[in-house]
Coordinates of C-alpha atoms in Angstrom, one line a residue:
M1 CA 4.5 -6.0 41.7
K2 CA 2.9 -6.8 38.3
A3 CA 1.9 -3.2 37.8
I4 CA 5.5 -2.1 38.5
Q5 CA 6.9 -4.6 36.1
A6 CA 4.3 -3.5 33.4
N7 CA 5.2 0.1 34.0
N8 CA 9.0 -0.7 33.7
K9 CA 8.3 -2.6 30.5
T10 CA 6.3 0.4 29.0
T11 CA 9.1 2.7 30.0
L12 CA 11.6 0.5 28.2
L13 CA 9.5 0.4 25.0
Q14 CA 9.1 4.2 25.1
K15 CA 12.9 4.4 25.2
L16 CA 13.5 1.8 22.5
R17 CA 11.1 3.4 20.1
W18 CA 13.6 6.1 19.4
I19 CA 15.5 3.5 17.4
I20 CA 12.8 3.9 14.7
P21 CA 13.6 7.5 13.6
V22 CA 17.3 6.7 13.9
L23 CA 17.2 3.7 11.6
L24 CA 14.8 5.5 9.3
G25 CA 17.1 8.5 9.0
M26 CA 20.0 6.3 8.1
L27 CA 18.0 4.4 5.5
F28 CA 16.8 7.7 3.9
A29 CA 20.4 9.0 3.7
M30 CA 21.5 5.8 2.1
G31 CA 18.5 5.7 -0.2
D32 CA 19.2 9.2 -1.5
D33 CA 22.9 8.3 -1.8
V34 CA 22.2 5.2 -3.9
A35 CA 19.9 7.2 -6.2
A36 CA 22.5 9.9 -6.7
N37 CA 25.3 7.5 -7.4
A38 CA 23.8 5.1 -9.8
G39 CA 23.2 2.3 -7.3
N40 CA 26.5 2.6 -5.4
L41 CA 26.8 3.6 -1.7
G42 CA 29.5 6.1 -0.9
Y43 CA 30.3 4.4 2.4
K44 CA 34.0 5.0 2.0
G45 CA 33.6 8.8 2.0
G46 CA 32.4 11.1 4.8
L47 CA 29.5 12.8 3.0
L48 CA 27.2 9.8 3.4
Y49 CA 27.7 9.9 7.2
I50 CA 27.1 13.6 7.4
H51 CA 23.9 13.0 5.4
M52 CA 22.9 10.3 7.9
L53 CA 23.4 12.5 10.9
I54 CA 21.3 15.3 9.4
Y55 CA 18.4 12.9 8.5
V56 CA 18.6 11.2 11.9
L57 CA 18.4 14.5 13.8
L58 CA 15.6 15.7 11.5
F59 CA 13.5 12.6 12.0
I60 CA 14.0 12.6 15.7
I61 CA 12.9 16.2 16.0
V62 CA 9.9 15.7 13.6
F63 CA 8.7 12.6 15.4
W64 CA 9.1 14.3 18.8
L65 CA 7.2 17.4 17.7
I66 CA 4.3 15.5 16.2
D67 CA 4.1 13.1 19.2
K68 CA 4.1 16.0 21.6
G69 CA 1.6 17.9 19.4
I70 CA -0.9 15.1 19.4
A71 CA -0.5 14.7 23.2
H72 CA -1.0 18.4 23.8
H73 CA -4.1 18.5 21.6
F74 CA -5.8 15.7 23.5
E75 CA -4.7 17.0 26.9
T76 CA -6.3 20.3 26.0
V77 CA -9.6 18.9 24.9
K78 CA -9.9 15.7 27.1
E79 CA -12.3 17.3 29.6
K80 CA -14.4 19.0 26.9
N81 CA -17.3 17.5 24.9
D82 CA -17.5 18.2 21.2
S83 CA -20.6 20.2 21.7
V84 CA -19.0 22.7 24.0
V85 CA -15.6 23.1 22.3
Q86 CA -15.3 26.6 20.8
E87 CA -15.7 26.4 17.0
S88 CA -15.5 28.9 14.2
K89 CA -18.7 29.6 12.2
L90 CA -17.2 27.7 9.3
L91 CA -16.5 24.6 11.4
R92 CA -19.9 24.8 13.0
F93 CA -21.6 25.0 9.6
C94 CA -19.6 22.0 8.3
H95 CA -20.5 19.9 11.3
Q96 CA -24.2 20.8 10.9
L97 CA -24.0 20.1 7.2
F98 CA -22.7 16.6 7.9
L99 CA -24.9 16.1 11.0
G100 CA -21.9 15.8 13.3
F101 CA -20.7 12.7 11.3
N102 CA -23.1 10.6 13.2
W103 CA -23.9 7.1 12.1
N104 CA -27.0 7.7 10.1
I105 CA -28.1 7.6 6.4
K106 CA -28.5 11.4 6.0
S107 CA -25.0 12.1 7.2
Y108 CA -23.7 9.2 5.0
I109 CA -25.4 10.5 1.8
R110 CA -24.1 14.0 2.3
I111 CA -20.5 12.8 2.7
V112 CA -20.9 10.6 -0.4
L113 CA -22.3 13.5 -2.5
S114 CA -19.5 15.8 -1.3
I115 CA -16.7 13.4 -2.4
A116 CA -18.5 12.6 -5.7
V117 CA -18.9 16.3 -6.6
C118 CA -15.2 17.0 -5.9
W119 CA -14.1 13.9 -7.9
A120 CA -16.5 14.4 -10.9
P121 CA -14.3 17.0 -12.8
Y122 CA -11.4 14.5 -12.9
F123 CA -13.6 11.7 -14.3
A124 CA -14.9 14.1 -17.0
L125 CA -11.4 15.1 -18.0
L126 CA -10.1 11.5 -17.9
Y127 CA -13.0 9.9 -19.9
P128 CA -13.0 7.0 -20.9
G129 CA -10.6 6.1 -18.1
V130 CA -6.9 5.6 -17.8
Y131 CA -5.5 2.1 -18.5
W132 CA -2.1 0.9 -17.4
S133 CA 0.4 -1.4 -19.2
D134 CA -0.4 -4.4 -17.1
T135 CA -4.0 -4.0 -17.9
S136 CA -3.2 -4.2 -21.6
T137 CA -1.2 -7.4 -21.0
Q138 CA -4.1 -8.9 -19.2
L139 CA -6.6 -8.1 -21.9
I140 CA -4.2 -9.6 -24.5
Q141 CA -4.2 -12.8 -22.5
Y142 CA -8.0 -12.7 -22.1
Y143 CA -8.5 -12.5 -25.9
G144 CA -5.9 -15.2 -26.6
G145 CA -3.1 -13.1 -27.9
E146 CA -0.8 -14.6 -25.2
A147 CA -1.0 -17.7 -23.0
L148 CA -3.1 -17.2 -19.9
T149 CA -0.8 -17.1 -16.9
D150 CA -1.2 -16.2 -13.2
H151 CA 1.7 -13.7 -13.5
H152 CA -1.1 -11.2 -13.0
P153 CA -4.0 -12.3 -10.8
Y154 CA -6.4 -14.3 -13.0
L155 CA -9.5 -12.9 -11.3
D156 CA -8.4 -9.3 -12.4
T157 CA -7.9 -10.6 -15.9
L158 CA -11.4 -12.1 -16.0
I159 CA -13.0 -8.9 -14.6
F160 CA -11.2 -6.7 -17.2
G161 CA -12.2 -9.1 -20.0
W162 CA -15.8 -9.4 -18.9
F163 CA -16.3 -5.6 -18.9
S164 CA -14.5 -5.3 -22.2
D165 CA -16.9 -7.9 -23.7
L166 CA -19.8 -6.0 -22.2
G167 CA -18.7 -2.8 -23.9
R168 CA -18.3 -4.6 -27.2
T169 CA -21.8 -6.1 -27.0
I170 CA -23.8 -3.1 -25.7
F171 CA -21.8 -0.1 -26.9
R172 CA -19.7 -1.6 -29.7
S173 CA -16.7 -0.2 -27.8
E174 CA -14.5 -2.2 -25.5
S175 CA -13.2 0.9 -23.7
A176 CA -16.8 2.0 -23.0
G177 CA -17.3 -1.2 -21.1
L178 CA -14.0 -0.8 -19.3
F179 CA -15.2 2.7 -18.3
C180 CA -18.3 1.2 -16.8
L181 CA -15.9 -0.8 -14.6
V182 CA -14.0 2.4 -13.8
L183 CA -17.3 4.0 -12.7
L184 CA -18.3 1.0 -10.5
Q185 CA -14.8 1.0 -9.0
A186 CA -15.0 4.8 -8.2
I187 CA -18.5 4.5 -6.8
A188 CA -17.4 1.7 -4.5
A189 CA -14.4 3.7 -3.4
I190 CA -16.5 6.7 -2.6
L191 CA -19.0 4.6 -0.7
L192 CA -16.2 2.9 1.3
F193 CA -14.4 6.2 2.0
S194 CA -17.6 7.6 3.3
V195 CA -18.4 4.7 5.6
L196 CA -14.8 4.8 7.0
I197 CA -15.2 8.4 7.8
L198 CA -18.4 7.7 9.8
Q199 CA -16.7 4.6 11.3
I200 CA -13.8 6.6 12.9
K201 CA -16.4 8.9 14.5
R202 CA -18.0 5.8 16.1
F203 CA -14.6 5.1 17.6
G204 CA -14.8 8.5 19.3
T205 CA -12.7 10.5 16.9
N206 CA -13.1 14.3 17.2
K207 CA -15.5 15.8 14.6
N208 CA -12.7 18.1 13.4
W209 CA -10.6 15.1 12.6
C210 CA -13.5 13.6 10.7
L211 CA -13.9 16.8 8.8
G212 CA -10.2 16.9 8.0
T213 CA -10.3 13.3 6.7
L214 CA -13.3 14.1 4.5
V215 CA -11.5 17.2 3.1
F216 CA -8.4 15.1 2.4
V217 CA -10.3 12.4 0.6
A218 CA -12.4 14.9 -1.4
L219 CA -9.6 17.2 -2.4
F220 CA -6.5 15.1 -2.7
P221 CA -6.2 14.7 -6.5
F222 CA -4.4 11.4 -6.2
F223 CA -7.7 9.6 -5.3
P224 CA -9.8 10.5 -8.3
V225 CA -7.0 10.1 -10.7
M226 CA -6.1 6.7 -9.5
F227 CA -9.7 5.5 -9.3
A228 CA -10.4 6.9 -12.7
S229 CA -7.7 4.4 -13.9
L230 CA -7.8 0.7 -14.2
A231 CA -5.2 -1.7 -12.8
K232 CA -5.1 -4.7 -10.6
D233 CA -4.1 -2.5 -7.7
T234 CA -7.1 -0.2 -8.0
I235 CA -9.5 -3.2 -8.0
N236 CA -7.7 -4.6 -5.0
A237 CA -7.7 -1.3 -3.1
V238 CA -11.5 -1.3 -3.1
F239 CA -11.6 -4.8 -1.6
F240 CA -8.9 -3.8 0.9
M241 CA -10.9 -0.8 2.1
A242 CA -13.9 -3.0 2.7
F243 CA -11.6 -5.4 4.6
I244 CA -10.4 -2.5 6.8
F245 CA -13.9 -1.5 7.6
L246 CA -14.9 -5.0 8.7
W247 CA -11.5 -5.4 10.4
S248 CA -12.0 -2.2 12.4
E249 CA -15.6 -3.2 13.4
A250 CA -14.1 -6.3 15.1
F251 CA -12.1 -4.0 17.4
R252 CA -14.8 -1.4 17.9
C253 CA -17.2 -4.0 19.3
N254 CA -14.4 -6.0 21.0
G255 CA -15.1 -9.2 19.1
K256 CA -18.9 -9.3 19.5
C257 CA -19.4 -9.1 15.7
F258 CA -18.0 -12.6 15.5
N259 CA -21.5 -13.7 16.6
N260 CA -23.0 -11.9 13.6
V261 CA -23.2 -14.4 10.7
F262 CA -23.5 -11.6 8.1
W263 CA -20.3 -9.9 9.4
L264 CA -18.5 -13.2 9.3
I265 CA -19.7 -14.0 5.7
G266 CA -18.8 -10.4 4.6
L267 CA -15.3 -10.6 6.1
F268 CA -14.7 -14.0 4.5
I269 CA -15.9 -12.9 1.0
V270 CA -13.9 -9.6 1.2
S271 CA -10.8 -11.4 2.4
V272 CA -10.9 -13.9 -0.4
L273 CA -11.5 -11.2 -3.1
C274 CA -8.7 -9.1 -1.7
A275 CA -6.3 -12.1 -1.6
L276 CA -7.2 -13.1 -5.2
T277 CA -6.8 -9.7 -6.8
K278 CA -3.2 -8.9 -5.7
K279 CA -0.4 -11.4 -5.2
T280 CA 1.2 -9.9 -2.1
A281 CA -2.2 -9.1 -0.6
V282 CA -2.8 -12.8 0.2
Y283 CA 0.0 -12.8 2.7
V284 CA -1.2 -9.5 4.2
I285 CA -4.7 -10.8 4.6
V286 CA -3.8 -14.3 5.9
L287 CA -1.2 -13.0 8.4
S288 CA -3.6 -10.2 9.6
L289 CA -6.3 -12.9 10.2
V290 CA -3.8 -15.0 12.1
L291 CA -3.0 -12.0 14.4
L292 CA -6.7 -11.5 14.9
I293 CA -6.7 -14.9 16.6
V294 CA -4.1 -13.4 19.1
V295 CA -6.6 -10.7 20.1
F296 CA -9.9 -12.6 19.9
H297 CA -9.1 -16.0 21.3
R298 CA -11.3 -16.0 24.4
G299 CA -14.0 -18.7 24.7
K300 CA -15.1 -20.1 21.4
L301 CA -14.0 -17.0 19.4
W302 CA -10.7 -18.7 18.5
I303 CA -12.7 -21.4 16.7
K304 CA -14.4 -18.7 14.5
T305 CA -11.2 -16.7 13.9
G306 CA -9.1 -19.8 13.3
G307 CA -11.7 -21.3 11.0
L308 CA -12.0 -18.1 9.0
T309 CA -8.3 -17.8 8.6
I310 CA -7.8 -21.4 7.5
A311 CA -10.7 -21.2 5.0
V312 CA -9.2 -18.0 3.4
A313 CA -5.7 -19.5 3.3
L314 CA -6.9 -22.7 1.7
I315 CA -8.8 -21.0 -1.0
A316 CA -6.1 -18.4 -1.8
L317 CA -3.0 -20.5 -1.4
V318 CA -4.2 -24.0 -2.3
I319 CA -7.5 -24.4 -4.1
M320 CA -7.2 -21.5 -6.6
P321 CA -3.5 -22.0 -7.6
K322 CA -3.4 -25.8 -7.3
V323 CA -6.9 -26.8 -8.5
V324 CA -9.0 -24.1 -10.2
L325 CA -6.3 -22.4 -12.3
P326 CA -4.9 -25.6 -13.8
A327 CA -8.4 -26.8 -14.5
V328 CA -9.2 -23.8 -16.6
G329 CA -5.8 -23.8 -18.4
V330 CA -4.1 -21.0 -16.6
Q331 CA -0.3 -21.4 -16.4
P332 CA 1.4 -20.5 -13.1
G333 CA 3.6 -17.4 -13.1
G334 CA 7.4 -17.9 -13.5
K335 CA 9.4 -18.8 -10.4
Q336 CA 11.5 -15.7 -10.9
E337 CA 8.7 -13.5 -9.7
G338 CA 9.1 -14.6 -6.1
I339 CA 12.8 -14.0 -6.0
A340 CA 13.2 -10.7 -7.9
T341 CA 15.4 -9.1 -5.3
L342 CA 17.6 -12.1 -5.1
I343 CA 18.1 -12.0 -8.9
Q344 CA 19.0 -8.3 -8.7
Q345 CA 21.6 -9.1 -6.0
V346 CA 23.2 -11.8 -8.1
G347 CA 23.1 -9.5 -11.1
H348 CA 25.0 -7.0 -8.9
D349 CA 27.6 -9.7 -8.3
V350 CA 28.0 -10.2 -12.0
I351 CA 28.4 -6.4 -12.7
H352 CA 31.0 -6.0 -10.0
D353 CA 32.6 -9.4 -10.5
D354 CA 36.2 -9.3 -9.1
G355 CA 37.0 -12.8 -10.3
S356 CA 35.2 -14.6 -7.5
M357 CA 32.5 -15.9 -9.9
S358 CA 33.5 -19.5 -10.8
D359 CA 32.7 -21.2 -14.1
E360 CA 30.1 -23.3 -12.2
D361 CA 28.4 -20.1 -10.9
K362 CA 28.3 -18.7 -14.4
K363 CA 26.8 -21.9 -15.7
I364 CA 24.0 -21.8 -13.1
I365 CA 23.2 -18.2 -13.8
D366 CA 23.2 -18.7 -17.5
G367 CA 21.1 -21.8 -17.3
F368 CA 18.5 -20.3 -14.9
L369 CA 18.0 -16.7 -16.1
S370 CA 16.4 -16.2 -19.5
S371 CA 18.6 -13.1 -20.0
G372 CA 21.8 -15.2 -19.9
Y373 CA 25.0 -14.5 -18.0
E374 CA 26.7 -12.6 -20.8
N375 CA 23.8 -10.1 -21.3
I376 CA 23.4 -9.1 -17.6
P377 CA 25.9 -6.2 -17.8
S378 CA 23.9 -4.6 -20.7
L379 CA 20.5 -5.3 -19.2
Y380 CA 21.2 -4.5 -15.5
N381 CA 19.5 -1.4 -14.1
F382 CA 20.0 -0.6 -10.4
E383 CA 16.4 0.7 -10.1
I384 CA 14.5 -2.2 -11.7
V385 CA 15.1 -5.9 -12.0
D386 CA 12.8 -6.6 -15.0
G387 CA 15.7 -6.4 -17.5
I388 CA 17.5 -9.4 -16.1
K389 CA 14.6 -11.1 -14.5
G390 CA 12.5 -11.5 -17.7
R391 CA 9.1 -13.1 -17.7
S392 CA 10.3 -16.7 -17.4
V393 CA 13.3 -18.8 -16.6
K394 CA 15.2 -21.1 -18.8
D395 CA 15.4 -24.1 -16.5
E396 CA 13.3 -24.3 -13.3
S397 CA 15.3 -27.3 -12.1
L398 CA 18.2 -24.9 -11.4
Y399 CA 16.0 -22.9 -8.9
D400 CA 17.5 -24.5 -5.8
D401 CA 21.1 -24.2 -7.2
F402 CA 20.4 -20.5 -7.8
I403 CA 19.2 -19.9 -4.3
V404 CA 22.3 -21.7 -2.9
L405 CA 24.5 -19.5 -5.1
W406 CA 22.7 -16.4 -3.9
A407 CA 23.1 -17.4 -0.2
R408 CA 26.8 -18.0 -0.7
K409 CA 27.3 -14.7 -2.4
T410 CA 25.4 -12.9 0.3
I411 CA 27.9 -14.1 2.8
E412 CA 30.8 -13.2 0.6
N413 CA 29.5 -9.8 -0.3
P414 CA 26.9 -8.5 2.1
I415 CA 27.5 -4.8 1.3
G416 CA 27.0 -5.4 -2.5
H417 CA 23.8 -7.3 -1.9
F418 CA 22.6 -4.5 0.4
E419 CA 23.4 -2.0 -2.3
A420 CA 21.4 -4.0 -4.8
W421 CA 18.4 -4.2 -2.5
L422 CA 18.6 -0.5 -1.7
G423 CA 18.7 0.3 -5.4
L424 CA 15.4 -1.4 -5.9
T425 CA 13.8 0.1 -2.7
H426 CA 15.3 3.6 -2.5
G427 CA 11.9 5.0 -3.6
W428 CA 10.6 4.0 -0.2
F429 CA 13.6 5.5 1.6
G430 CA 14.3 8.9 0.1
F431 CA 13.1 12.2 -1.2
N432 CA 14.9 12.3 -4.6
N433 CA 14.9 10.2 -7.8
A434 CA 18.1 9.2 -9.7
D435 CA 17.8 12.3 -11.9
G436 CA 17.5 14.6 -8.9
S437 CA 13.8 15.2 -9.3
P438 CA 11.4 14.9 -6.2
N439 CA 10.4 11.4 -5.4
Y440 CA 6.7 12.1 -6.1
L441 CA 3.8 9.7 -6.6
V442 CA 3.7 9.4 -10.4
V443 CA 0.2 8.9 -11.8
C444 CA -1.0 8.2 -15.3
T445 CA -3.5 10.7 -16.8
E446 CA -3.5 9.1 -20.2
S447 CA -3.5 5.5 -21.5
S448 CA -0.2 5.9 -23.4
W449 CA 1.7 3.1 -21.6
Y450 CA 0.5 -0.2 -23.2
Y451 CA 1.6 -3.2 -25.2
E452 CA 0.7 -2.7 -28.9
P453 CA -1.0 -6.1 -29.5
V454 CA -3.9 -4.9 -27.3
L455 CA -4.9 -2.7 -30.2
Q456 CA -6.1 -5.8 -32.1
Y457 CA -8.7 -6.5 -29.4
V458 CA -9.6 -3.2 -27.7
D459 CA -10.3 0.4 -29.0
W460 CA -7.6 1.7 -26.7
P461 CA -8.1 5.3 -25.8
Q462 CA -5.5 7.9 -26.9
Q463 CA -4.3 11.1 -25.3
T464 CA -6.6 14.1 -25.4
Q465 CA -6.4 17.7 -24.4
N466 CA -8.6 16.9 -21.4
N467 CA -6.0 14.4 -20.2
L468 CA -3.4 17.1 -20.3
R469 CA -5.6 19.5 -18.3
A470 CA -6.0 16.8 -15.7
R471 CA -2.3 16.4 -15.6
N472 CA -1.8 20.2 -15.2
I473 CA -4.2 20.3 -12.3
Y474 CA -2.5 17.4 -10.5
T475 CA 0.9 18.9 -11.1
Y476 CA -0.1 22.3 -9.8
I477 CA -1.5 20.9 -6.5
Q478 CA 1.5 18.6 -6.2
T479 CA 3.9 21.5 -6.2
I480 CA 2.2 23.6 -3.5
P481 CA 4.7 23.9 -0.6
V482 CA 3.9 21.9 2.6
V483 CA 1.1 20.2 0.7
N484 CA 3.6 18.5 -1.5
I485 CA 4.8 16.2 1.4
L486 CA 1.6 14.2 0.8
F487 CA 2.8 13.5 -2.7
Y488 CA 6.1 11.8 -1.8
R489 CA 5.9 8.1 -2.2
S490 CA 8.3 7.6 0.7
F491 CA 5.9 9.5 3.0
W492 CA 3.2 6.9 2.6
A493 CA 5.6 3.9 2.1
T494 CA 7.6 4.3 5.3
L495 CA 7.5 7.7 7.0
A496 CA 3.8 7.7 8.0
P497 CA 3.6 4.0 8.9
T498 CA 6.8 4.1 11.0
F499 CA 5.5 7.1 12.9
C500 CA 2.4 5.2 13.7
L501 CA 4.6 2.4 15.0
F502 CA 6.6 4.9 17.0
W503 CA 3.4 6.4 18.5
I504 CA 2.0 3.0 19.5
F505 CA 5.2 2.1 21.3
G506 CA 4.9 5.3 23.3
Q507 CA 1.5 4.3 24.8
K508 CA 1.0 3.0 28.3
N509 CA -1.7 0.4 27.7
N510 CA -3.0 -2.1 25.2
I511 CA 0.1 -1.9 23.0
L512 CA -0.3 -5.4 21.6
K513 CA -3.9 -4.8 20.6
K514 CA -3.0 -1.5 18.9
L515 CA -0.2 -3.3 17.1
V516 CA -2.5 -5.9 15.8
Y517 CA -5.1 -3.3 14.7
F518 CA -2.3 -1.5 12.8
S519 CA -0.8 -4.8 11.4
P520 CA -2.5 -4.7 7.9
I521 CA -0.6 -1.5 7.1
L522 CA 2.6 -2.7 8.7
L523 CA 2.4 -5.9 6.6
F524 CA 1.8 -4.0 3.4
M525 CA 4.9 -1.9 4.3
F526 CA 7.0 -5.0 4.6
T527 CA 5.8 -6.3 1.2
L528 CA 7.3 -3.1 -0.3
M529 CA 10.7 -4.2 0.8
L530 CA 10.6 -7.0 -1.9
V531 CA 9.2 -5.1 -4.9
P532 CA 11.2 -5.1 -8.2
V533 CA 11.0 -1.3 -8.5
S534 CA 10.3 1.7 -6.3
G535 CA 12.1 4.8 -7.6
M536 CA 11.1 5.1 -11.3
G537 CA 8.0 5.6 -13.4
G538 CA 4.4 5.0 -12.2
E539 CA 4.7 1.4 -11.1
P540 CA 5.7 2.3 -7.5
T541 CA 2.6 4.5 -7.1
R542 CA 0.3 1.4 -7.5
Y543 CA 2.2 -0.4 -4.8
V544 CA 1.3 2.1 -2.1
L545 CA -2.3 2.7 -3.1
Q546 CA -3.8 0.5 -0.4
T547 CA -1.8 2.2 2.3
I548 CA -2.8 5.7 1.1
C549 CA -6.5 4.7 1.0
T550 CA -6.6 3.3 4.6
L551 CA -3.8 4.7 6.7
P552 CA -5.5 8.0 7.5
F553 CA -8.5 6.1 9.0
I554 CA -6.4 3.7 11.0
F555 CA -4.2 6.6 12.2
A556 CA -7.3 8.6 13.3
V557 CA -8.5 5.6 15.4
L558 CA -5.1 5.1 17.0
I559 CA -4.6 8.7 18.1
S560 CA -8.2 8.8 19.3
C561 CA -7.1 6.1 21.8
Y562 CA -5.0 8.7 23.6
K563 CA -6.0 8.2 27.3
K564 CA -9.2 6.4 26.1
Q565 CA -10.2 2.8 26.3
L566 CA -11.4 2.6 22.7
L567 CA -9.3 -0.5 22.0
K568 CA -10.1 -2.3 25.2
G569 CA -7.5 -4.5 26.8
L570 CA -7.1 -8.2 26.1
K571 CA -9.3 -10.5 28.1

């Protein structure tokens, strides 16, 4: 009876999963519509609904084809061993070169060197590294040009400042010291990519998949360009890759690694560092660890998983912000940062005010936002909230009143608030920018985006011909048909993650465990729904870096579970 009920439940999930491409198609149509109409949805016309129908049908067909393609592939080779599968001479040579991607030092070194050789030309062209605008702000704060705040993670600010000081002391050049940090970051990324490639082979992934993943990491220009640059997200991505490796090891050995004190210490340190180098990462890490308790709660394992989770949460959410940062004189970030989307939605109400905004409402908005009520129409941009959000608020005591006002306006005008949210997030749900250009991953190949006061403290690098050459190479690869799908930010932000979710719900066993294994990516996807910009400039690119670095490996493990017991059932 239980088996029949379980089978019926699985069948229901397999049917319900088709809601995913339907909803995604509708969101993509609305995302493109908002981008094309300056933040307004054309829901009163018929074109939007035709657009929705096309995208829904397209995503259903694509999801079905990929799902069936994966199933067919594994059905074809399920009775064969890697050693007897017919391979071309090129594939056989590659597998011999990397020693079958087996877990040994020789194979690891060869993978590391292969990635390093492919990345090296980009680092030569981008010397002495690419530095983003937020990095300049953090360096200004480190050197006392502005008050130290936790608007940007303080640990990142310290790391940037330390290496800048190192360069000044040893090389008499701050940018030379920062380039040392860039090289350390890149080396760490290469080492972690390599160990993740070997790790997926330990899960039983086919050698051809391992080779394809290696080729992707080595030749996808996004990786060397991003890791040749310096931002809080690039530092965090390195720690997150280490977290994913340790995370996957827990599933590979079915929780036995919890008895290994070195693994526990490593997971604890990496989790803390990941949580302290990116504001939204703290929630991803803590919630992922909570879900880990769901999977590994047998016997005394729940004590270890629970203790680890509580320790990381206390350090990241209590000790650092409430004790350490005030003790060293670091001011907390403004309250407006946590409600950026809400501020944009209230700004939308002001822009489209039909007389429903009372004098009391205007007073609350004017008193809370540093931009002021009267300036919102001129500062409002449907794609980014920074103009009206500012870097601080006038009166924090009005925070609760502002939230109440927002909630009331949401009830009064839900469509307007949905438009405002979609304007900020359309980059995750669309293929086109507001100007009609493709919604590609925008990268920086020169350090031309910075705040000028940084020039007082750092010999900030300027654009060179080599920077332009790197840009041309990246652009050329980005425009290759078919390959260019990998350069769409929406592909990594929502399309690929939601297909993984769709695939998991189509399985017949261990769905919960596979969902938990996939949860770090899913949680990062949810954080994107609250970002202050997604469809303009290079900022959105940083927000999906962690997903791009780790999703291929998690996906490889998930599809390798097809009719295998790699992620064993809950006990």
